[in-house]
Amino acid sequence: MWSILKRIALGIAIVSAGIGHATAETTLEKVKAAGFIRVGFPNQVPYAYADDKGQLTGVDADIARRVVERMGIPQMDGVLTEFSSLIPGLKAGRFDMVLAMFVNPTRCAEVAFSEPAYSVGQGLIVASGNPKQIKSYDDLVSGEVQIAVMAGAVQANNLKTLGVPEARIQSYPDMTGSVAAVTSGRADVFAISALAARRLIGMEGMSSVALVEGFPDPVVNGKPARGYDAFAMRKDDADLLEAFNKALAEVMGEPDFVDVLTSYGLTKDDIPNKKTAELCQ
């Protein structure tokens, strides 16, 4: 009798487990049912940042908000996170998607990216007067300059690939710390995307730093180091990624999509010409 009861109990457990597995909600189903999606962002102007009123704004935020609304998700809640902690936070479930991140093979190994929404080149910020006369990435590679980057940003990998010793690369958690390193003399230059650099220089109180103008993007592994911005999700959220890509394509096809880009300093020439699959290789 005891043996029969154990077999019955085991059968009930197996059936229950099967039912539980079959009815488990995906992230897409959860966010649609809840009416909001959580997005991690790094407070990086002009990609995704909190304005003076604490509202999430920026080109990535504006695009993502349009996309999720088209997906039937009325609200998007931001979770402020240091850039280097965005992927770990996503994988740990602190949020459902990441804003303000460029696609590259290293990141593709950890997360799934949407198709890119736009692309940008590289920028350099120096102290006013450019005391070290830095003109391009060539001066970063051949000179004895100290370079500030944001922790986890693609610029650090580009510099290492180009042969810059790690001893000359200083990592900071955000743009504020990186700019402070330049103004204090701890670093000679801050390597960042051209879009963020232009917006940063235009902000009030930035008269102590300047933008290096007119240099070509560095060539890394045989290709210009142009960043392609996309939205990162967990690899097992395939239905969320599919739905997001479908809505993103529709949003990018709207007549006023270029207006969204230009309002943040981008142009129609920054509409991407590459797919994520190619960028992940």
Short mmCIF file of C-alpha atoms in Angstrom, two decimals, residues 164-266:
data_model
loop_
_atom_site.label_atom_id
_atom_site.label_comp_id
_atom_site.label_asym_id
_atom_site.label_seq_id
_atom_site.Cartn_x
_atom_site.Cartn_y
_atom_site.Cartn_z
CA VAL A 164 47.31 51.27 -25.72
CA PRO A 165 48.70 49.85 -22.45
CA GLU A 166 46.16 49.36 -19.68
CA ALA A 167 48.32 51.54 -17.42
CA ARG A 168 47.31 54.56 -19.54
CA ILE A 169 43.57 53.82 -19.44
CA GLN A 170 41.58 55.09 -16.44
CA SER A 171 38.04 53.83 -15.87
CA TYR A 172 35.36 55.93 -14.18
CA PRO A 173 31.76 55.00 -13.35
CA ASP A 174 30.15 57.82 -15.35
CA MET A 175 30.69 60.91 -17.53
CA THR A 176 30.93 63.21 -14.52
CA GLY A 177 33.89 61.32 -13.09
CA SER A 178 35.57 61.11 -16.49
CA VAL A 179 35.28 64.85 -17.14
CA ALA A 180 36.51 65.59 -13.60
CA ALA A 181 39.60 63.48 -14.33
CA VAL A 182 40.39 65.70 -17.33
CA THR A 183 39.72 69.01 -15.58
CA SER A 184 41.81 67.98 -12.58
CA GLY A 185 44.74 66.84 -14.72
CA ARG A 186 44.54 63.18 -13.72
CA ALA A 187 43.73 62.36 -17.34
CA ASP A 188 44.64 64.20 -20.56
CA VAL A 189 41.62 63.14 -22.61
CA PHE A 190 38.20 61.53 -22.23
CA ALA A 191 37.29 59.04 -24.97
CA ILE A 192 33.53 58.77 -25.52
CA SER A 193 31.06 58.65 -28.40
CA ALA A 194 30.91 61.76 -30.61
CA LEU A 195 27.23 62.32 -29.87
CA ALA A 196 27.70 62.30 -26.09
CA ALA A 197 30.82 64.45 -26.43
CA ARG A 198 29.01 67.15 -28.43
CA ARG A 199 26.10 67.26 -26.00
CA LEU A 200 28.40 67.30 -23.00
CA ILE A 201 30.43 70.23 -24.33
CA GLY A 202 27.21 72.16 -24.94
CA MET A 203 26.07 71.86 -21.32
CA GLU A 204 26.29 74.74 -18.89
CA GLY A 205 29.44 74.82 -16.80
CA MET A 206 31.59 72.92 -19.32
CA SER A 207 33.83 75.83 -20.34
CA SER A 208 36.87 74.08 -18.85
CA VAL A 209 36.80 71.31 -21.48
CA ALA A 210 36.73 71.26 -25.28
CA LEU A 211 35.89 68.87 -28.11
CA VAL A 212 38.53 67.62 -30.52
CA GLU A 213 36.98 68.22 -33.95
CA GLY A 214 37.41 66.75 -37.41
CA PHE A 215 39.20 63.44 -36.91
CA PRO A 216 38.19 60.15 -38.58
CA ASP A 217 36.90 57.24 -36.53
CA PRO A 218 39.75 54.90 -35.52
CA VAL A 219 39.99 51.66 -37.46
CA VAL A 220 39.74 48.69 -35.10
CA ASN A 221 40.13 45.14 -36.41
CA GLY A 222 39.95 46.48 -39.95
CA LYS A 223 36.69 48.40 -39.48
CA PRO A 224 35.86 52.00 -38.46
CA ALA A 225 34.98 52.02 -34.76
CA ARG A 226 31.47 53.30 -35.25
CA GLY A 227 29.00 52.43 -32.52
CA TYR A 228 25.59 50.91 -33.29
CA ASP A 229 23.09 51.55 -30.53
CA ALA A 230 20.50 48.89 -29.73
CA PHE A 231 18.41 47.63 -26.80
CA ALA A 232 19.63 44.67 -24.75
CA MET A 233 17.43 41.89 -23.34
CA ARG A 234 18.02 38.53 -21.67
CA LYS A 235 18.78 35.71 -24.09
CA ASP A 236 15.82 33.62 -22.93
CA ASP A 237 13.33 36.46 -23.63
CA ALA A 238 12.99 35.53 -27.29
CA ASP A 239 9.34 36.58 -27.58
CA LEU A 240 10.08 39.97 -26.04
CA LEU A 241 12.95 40.49 -28.50
CA GLU A 242 10.80 39.47 -31.46
CA ALA A 243 7.93 41.75 -30.48
CA PHE A 244 10.31 44.63 -29.78
CA ASN A 245 12.07 44.28 -33.14
CA LYS A 246 8.75 44.24 -34.98
CA ALA A 247 7.57 47.41 -33.24
CA LEU A 248 11.00 49.06 -33.62
CA ALA A 249 10.91 48.54 -37.40
CA GLU A 250 7.49 50.18 -37.52
CA VAL A 251 8.62 53.14 -35.39
CA MET A 252 11.76 53.65 -37.51
CA GLY A 253 9.58 53.66 -40.61
CA GLU A 254 7.46 56.56 -39.37
CA PRO A 255 8.00 59.96 -41.09
CA ASP A 256 8.94 61.74 -37.85
CA PHE A 257 11.54 59.20 -36.69
CA VAL A 258 14.34 61.36 -38.11
CA ASP A 259 12.94 64.26 -36.06
CA VAL A 260 13.53 62.21 -32.90
CA LEU A 261 17.15 61.71 -33.95
CA THR A 262 17.79 65.33 -34.93
CA SER A 263 16.34 66.62 -31.66
CA TYR A 264 19.32 64.97 -29.94
CA GLY A 265 22.01 65.96 -32.43
CA LEU A 266 21.83 62.98 -34.79
#
